[in-house]
Amino acid sequence: MAEGSVLVEGSSFMDPFKGFLLTYFMPESCYDEFFLNFNLLDVPCLKILLSKGLGIGIILGSVMVKLPQIFKLMGSKSAEGLSFQTILLELLAITGTMAYCIHNKFPFSAWGEALFLMLQTIAIGFLIQRYGGNTSRGLLFIVVYVGLLILVLSPVTPLSVVTYLQASNMPAIIIGRLIQAVANFRNGHTGQLSAISVFLLFAGSLARIFTSLQETGDTLMALTYVISSTCNGIIALQVLYYWNSSPEHKKKKKKKSE
């Protein structure tokens, strides 16, 4: 009887979901706090739950975050306003983060969106070349990048090189976003930039500051996302500022003035 009562006391109505919760959202100590001790206000466990939830949300969102940009390019068959140099620098930053996290064995929830952002950014880079009349150069770009990615992720590449690559993210992000911001300013519009993609990237990078500190404790990663959020914020402000401006609108104005 004693053993039976102990079993009842040590069980919870959430036990059928325990494996799922422990795998994706919390350690067993937090499961016990929430569902056995009913201490739903345990601050350390709430931070872990929030961080895990945000991380999974960011990863799920990243699957489609750049799809609006891709569809906009394909619909207009134009890459006006988009900088290929920015795409290259963005890929450098994404690759550095992904390789750094994989080599350091960080949980997938801490960096998973980088995988999906990488695939979508490659597609955007190819489309920029294709609609610029350089399809063969676009294909070469994909082949070269995939080759370099395999090399960086292989055991041949030492951790020191991967750490240096992660550290180079900050200048890469700053330069890449400045190139895009200057192009927007000179054009007087944001061209084929997708507002949805820009705002989602800004929100995701802001959330990643918290999840990086919570899940990895790595200040280099957190600082990278602080820089990324600032730069993404500048582009987001430009999208709002040039909201009613477009290449077609500018052309009409020129015709009227003539």
Short mmCIF file of C-alpha atoms in Angstrom, two decimals:
data_model
loop_
_atom_site.label_atom_id
_atom_site.label_comp_id
_atom_site.label_asym_id
_atom_site.label_seq_id
_atom_site.Cartn_x
_atom_site.Cartn_y
_atom_site.Cartn_z
CA MET A 1 0.00 0.00 0.00
CA ALA A 2 2.82 2.38 0.84
CA GLU A 3 4.46 1.75 -2.53
CA GLY A 4 1.13 2.39 -4.27
CA SER A 5 0.64 5.72 -2.49
CA VAL A 6 4.21 6.79 -3.30
CA LEU A 7 3.53 6.05 -6.97
CA VAL A 8 0.40 8.18 -6.89
CA GLU A 9 2.17 11.02 -5.10
CA GLY A 10 5.02 10.95 -7.58
CA SER A 11 2.80 10.98 -10.66
CA SER A 12 1.18 13.82 -12.58
CA PHE A 13 -1.66 14.31 -15.04
CA MET A 14 1.05 15.48 -17.51
CA ASP A 15 2.95 12.17 -17.39
CA PRO A 16 1.69 11.09 -20.86
CA PHE A 17 3.45 14.18 -22.28
CA LYS A 18 6.54 13.97 -20.04
CA GLY A 19 8.88 12.60 -22.70
CA PHE A 20 7.90 15.33 -25.17
CA LEU A 21 8.22 18.11 -22.58
CA LEU A 22 11.63 16.90 -21.36
CA THR A 23 12.94 16.60 -24.91
CA TYR A 24 11.93 20.02 -26.16
CA PHE A 25 10.94 22.37 -23.35
CA MET A 26 12.46 21.70 -19.91
CA PRO A 27 14.78 19.56 -17.76
CA GLU A 28 13.27 17.00 -15.36
CA SER A 29 13.85 19.26 -12.34
CA CYS A 30 11.53 21.88 -13.89
CA TYR A 31 8.96 19.24 -14.80
CA ASP A 32 8.89 18.22 -11.12
CA GLU A 33 8.56 21.85 -10.01
CA PHE A 34 5.67 22.59 -12.38
CA PHE A 35 3.65 19.37 -12.34
CA LEU A 36 4.55 17.60 -9.07
CA ASN A 37 5.15 20.52 -6.70
CA PHE A 38 2.75 22.83 -8.64
CA ASN A 39 5.25 25.66 -8.28
CA LEU A 40 4.31 27.47 -11.50
CA LEU A 41 6.19 30.64 -10.54
CA ASP A 42 9.68 29.13 -10.31
CA VAL A 43 11.69 31.89 -12.05
CA PRO A 44 14.68 29.81 -13.30
CA CYS A 45 12.32 27.22 -14.80
CA LEU A 46 10.10 29.90 -16.33
CA LYS A 47 13.18 31.39 -18.02
CA ILE A 48 14.11 27.98 -19.42
CA LEU A 49 10.55 27.39 -20.65
CA LEU A 50 10.36 30.84 -22.25
CA SER A 51 13.75 30.41 -23.89
CA LYS A 52 12.92 26.96 -25.28
CA GLY A 53 9.51 28.15 -26.48
CA LEU A 54 10.99 31.20 -28.19
CA GLY A 55 13.74 29.08 -29.75
CA ILE A 56 11.25 26.61 -31.24
CA GLY A 57 9.00 29.48 -32.35
CA ILE A 58 11.94 31.18 -34.09
CA ILE A 59 12.89 27.93 -35.85
CA LEU A 60 9.32 27.32 -37.03
CA GLY A 61 9.06 30.94 -38.19
CA SER A 62 12.39 30.75 -40.00
CA VAL A 63 11.03 28.02 -42.28
CA MET A 64 8.98 30.71 -44.03
CA VAL A 65 10.57 34.01 -42.94
CA LYS A 66 12.17 34.71 -46.33
CA LEU A 67 9.51 33.05 -48.49
CA PRO A 68 7.68 36.39 -48.95
CA GLN A 69 10.95 37.82 -50.31
CA ILE A 70 11.43 34.85 -52.65
CA PHE A 71 7.83 35.04 -53.92
CA LYS A 72 8.14 38.80 -54.43
CA LEU A 73 11.26 38.33 -56.55
CA MET A 74 9.67 35.55 -58.59
CA GLY A 75 6.45 37.51 -59.04
CA SER A 76 8.14 40.70 -60.26
CA LYS A 77 10.97 38.87 -62.04
CA SER A 78 13.17 41.68 -60.82
CA ALA A 79 15.79 42.01 -58.06
CA GLU A 80 15.85 45.82 -58.12
CA GLY A 81 16.92 47.28 -54.79
CA LEU A 82 18.55 44.07 -53.52
CA SER A 83 22.31 43.86 -53.09
CA PHE A 84 24.10 40.60 -53.91
CA GLN A 85 27.01 41.74 -51.72
CA THR A 86 24.59 41.95 -48.79
CA ILE A 87 23.45 38.38 -49.49
CA LEU A 88 27.06 37.13 -49.48
CA LEU A 89 27.81 38.86 -46.17
CA GLU A 90 24.55 37.55 -44.70
CA LEU A 91 25.52 34.01 -45.73
CA LEU A 92 28.91 34.48 -44.09
CA ALA A 93 27.18 35.44 -40.82
CA ILE A 94 24.64 32.59 -41.01
CA THR A 95 27.33 30.02 -41.83
CA GLY A 96 29.56 31.25 -39.02
CA THR A 97 26.77 30.97 -36.46
CA MET A 98 25.68 27.51 -37.64
CA ALA A 99 29.22 26.09 -37.72
CA TYR A 100 30.08 27.61 -34.31
CA CYS A 101 26.98 26.11 -32.69
CA ILE A 102 27.47 22.68 -34.27
CA HIS A 103 31.14 22.51 -33.25
CA ASN A 104 30.24 23.57 -29.68
CA LYS A 105 27.34 21.06 -29.56
CA PHE A 106 24.76 23.72 -28.65
CA PRO A 107 21.11 22.50 -28.70
CA PHE A 108 19.29 22.74 -32.04
CA SER A 109 16.75 25.11 -30.45
CA ALA A 110 19.60 27.63 -30.00
CA TRP A 111 20.53 27.86 -33.68
CA GLY A 112 18.13 25.82 -35.84
CA GLU A 113 16.76 28.82 -37.73
CA ALA A 114 20.22 29.35 -39.27
CA LEU A 115 19.74 26.17 -41.35
CA PHE A 116 16.46 27.39 -42.88
CA LEU A 117 17.69 30.97 -43.30
CA MET A 118 20.74 29.63 -45.11
CA LEU A 119 18.64 27.67 -47.65
CA GLN A 120 16.34 30.64 -48.30
CA THR A 121 19.24 33.12 -48.56
CA ILE A 122 20.95 30.87 -51.14
CA ALA A 123 17.71 30.89 -53.15
CA ILE A 124 17.53 34.71 -52.99
CA GLY A 125 21.19 35.00 -54.06
CA PHE A 126 20.51 32.75 -57.06
CA LEU A 127 17.38 34.74 -58.03
CA ILE A 128 19.30 38.03 -57.87
CA GLN A 129 21.81 36.62 -60.35
CA ARG A 130 19.11 35.02 -62.51
CA TYR A 131 17.02 38.18 -62.86
CA GLY A 132 20.21 40.12 -63.45
CA GLY A 133 20.83 37.98 -66.53
CA ASN A 134 23.57 35.81 -64.93
CA THR A 135 21.95 32.41 -64.35
CA SER A 136 25.24 30.54 -64.86
CA ARG A 137 26.93 32.76 -62.27
CA GLY A 138 24.04 32.00 -59.91
CA LEU A 139 24.55 28.25 -60.32
CA LEU A 140 28.30 28.66 -59.76
CA PHE A 141 27.53 30.64 -56.59
CA ILE A 142 25.47 27.70 -55.22
CA VAL A 143 28.14 25.10 -56.06
CA VAL A 144 30.98 27.14 -54.51
CA TYR A 145 28.98 27.91 -51.36
CA VAL A 146 27.95 24.28 -50.77
CA GLY A 147 31.58 23.19 -51.18
CA LEU A 148 32.79 25.76 -48.65
CA LEU A 149 29.99 24.83 -46.23
CA ILE A 150 30.98 21.14 -46.31
CA LEU A 151 34.59 22.13 -45.62
CA VAL A 152 33.69 24.39 -42.67
CA LEU A 153 31.44 21.76 -41.06
CA SER A 154 33.95 18.93 -41.51
CA PRO A 155 36.35 17.82 -38.73
CA VAL A 156 39.21 19.16 -40.88
CA THR A 157 38.34 22.71 -39.84
CA PRO A 158 39.71 23.45 -36.32
CA LEU A 159 37.50 25.09 -33.69
CA SER A 160 39.76 28.17 -33.62
CA VAL A 161 38.92 28.88 -37.28
CA VAL A 162 35.19 28.40 -36.62
CA THR A 163 35.38 30.76 -33.61
CA TYR A 164 37.13 33.36 -35.77
CA LEU A 165 34.38 32.92 -38.38
CA GLN A 166 31.73 33.55 -35.71
CA ALA A 167 33.61 36.64 -34.49
CA SER A 168 33.69 37.95 -38.07
CA ASN A 169 29.89 37.90 -38.09
CA MET A 170 29.66 41.31 -36.47
CA PRO A 171 31.56 43.28 -39.15
CA ALA A 172 29.91 41.14 -41.86
CA ILE A 173 26.42 41.96 -40.56
CA ILE A 174 27.22 45.67 -40.14
CA ILE A 175 28.79 46.05 -43.60
CA GLY A 176 26.07 43.97 -45.28
CA ARG A 177 23.21 45.94 -43.76
CA LEU A 178 24.96 49.27 -44.41
CA ILE A 179 25.30 48.37 -48.10
CA GLN A 180 21.56 47.65 -48.23
CA ALA A 181 20.69 50.79 -46.24
CA VAL A 182 22.81 53.02 -48.49
CA ALA A 183 21.26 51.43 -51.60
CA ASN A 184 17.78 52.14 -50.21
CA PHE A 185 18.73 55.75 -49.43
CA ARG A 186 20.20 56.38 -52.89
CA ASN A 187 17.22 54.78 -54.65
CA GLY A 188 14.70 56.60 -52.50
CA HIS A 189 12.80 53.31 -52.03
CA THR A 190 13.37 49.75 -50.80
CA GLY A 191 12.80 48.15 -54.20
CA GLN A 192 11.80 44.49 -54.05
CA LEU A 193 12.58 44.12 -50.34
CA SER A 194 9.75 42.27 -48.58
CA ALA A 195 8.44 44.17 -45.55
CA ILE A 196 7.17 40.92 -43.99
CA SER A 197 10.60 39.28 -44.21
CA VAL A 198 12.35 42.37 -42.85
CA PHE A 199 10.08 42.67 -39.80
CA LEU A 200 10.20 38.92 -39.06
CA LEU A 201 14.01 38.96 -39.19
CA PHE A 202 14.09 41.95 -36.83
CA ALA A 203 11.75 40.26 -34.32
CA GLY A 204 13.66 36.97 -34.54
CA SER A 205 17.05 38.55 -33.92
CA LEU A 206 15.68 40.43 -30.88
CA ALA A 207 14.31 37.20 -29.37
CA ARG A 208 17.60 35.41 -30.05
CA ILE A 209 19.48 37.77 -27.69
CA PHE A 210 17.56 36.27 -24.75
CA THR A 211 17.64 32.65 -25.95
CA SER A 212 21.39 32.80 -26.65
CA LEU A 213 22.18 33.97 -23.13
CA GLN A 214 19.73 31.50 -21.57
CA GLU A 215 20.58 28.36 -23.57
CA THR A 216 24.27 28.76 -24.35
CA GLY A 217 25.58 31.44 -21.98
CA ASP A 218 27.81 32.46 -24.90
CA THR A 219 28.36 36.23 -24.88
CA LEU A 220 29.87 36.19 -28.40
CA MET A 221 26.63 34.77 -29.80
CA ALA A 222 24.49 37.19 -27.79
CA LEU A 223 26.57 40.17 -28.94
CA THR A 224 26.22 39.00 -32.55
CA TYR A 225 22.42 39.08 -32.20
CA VAL A 226 22.54 42.53 -30.55
CA ILE A 227 24.42 43.84 -33.60
CA SER A 228 22.08 41.95 -35.94
CA SER A 229 18.98 43.40 -34.23
CA THR A 230 20.33 46.94 -34.50
CA CYS A 231 21.12 46.55 -38.21
CA ASN A 232 17.82 44.80 -38.97
CA GLY A 233 16.07 47.62 -37.10
CA ILE A 234 17.63 50.21 -39.41
CA ILE A 235 16.34 48.36 -42.50
CA ALA A 236 12.90 47.98 -40.85
CA LEU A 237 12.78 51.75 -40.22
CA GLN A 238 13.66 52.38 -43.87
CA VAL A 239 10.85 50.08 -44.99
CA LEU A 240 8.43 52.18 -42.90
CA TYR A 241 9.93 55.49 -44.10
CA TYR A 242 9.76 54.52 -47.78
CA TRP A 243 6.42 52.69 -47.39
CA ASN A 244 4.65 54.70 -50.11
CA SER A 245 7.68 54.84 -52.40
CA SER A 246 8.34 52.29 -55.11
CA PRO A 247 10.36 52.04 -58.35
CA GLU A 248 7.14 52.51 -60.37
CA HIS A 249 6.16 55.56 -58.28
CA LYS A 250 9.59 57.12 -58.86
CA LYS A 251 9.36 56.52 -62.62
CA LYS A 252 5.94 58.20 -62.77
CA LYS A 253 7.30 61.22 -60.93
CA LYS A 254 10.17 61.52 -63.41
CA LYS A 255 7.78 61.36 -66.38
CA LYS A 256 5.59 64.09 -64.91
CA SER A 257 8.58 66.36 -64.29
CA GLU A 258 9.69 65.86 -67.90
#
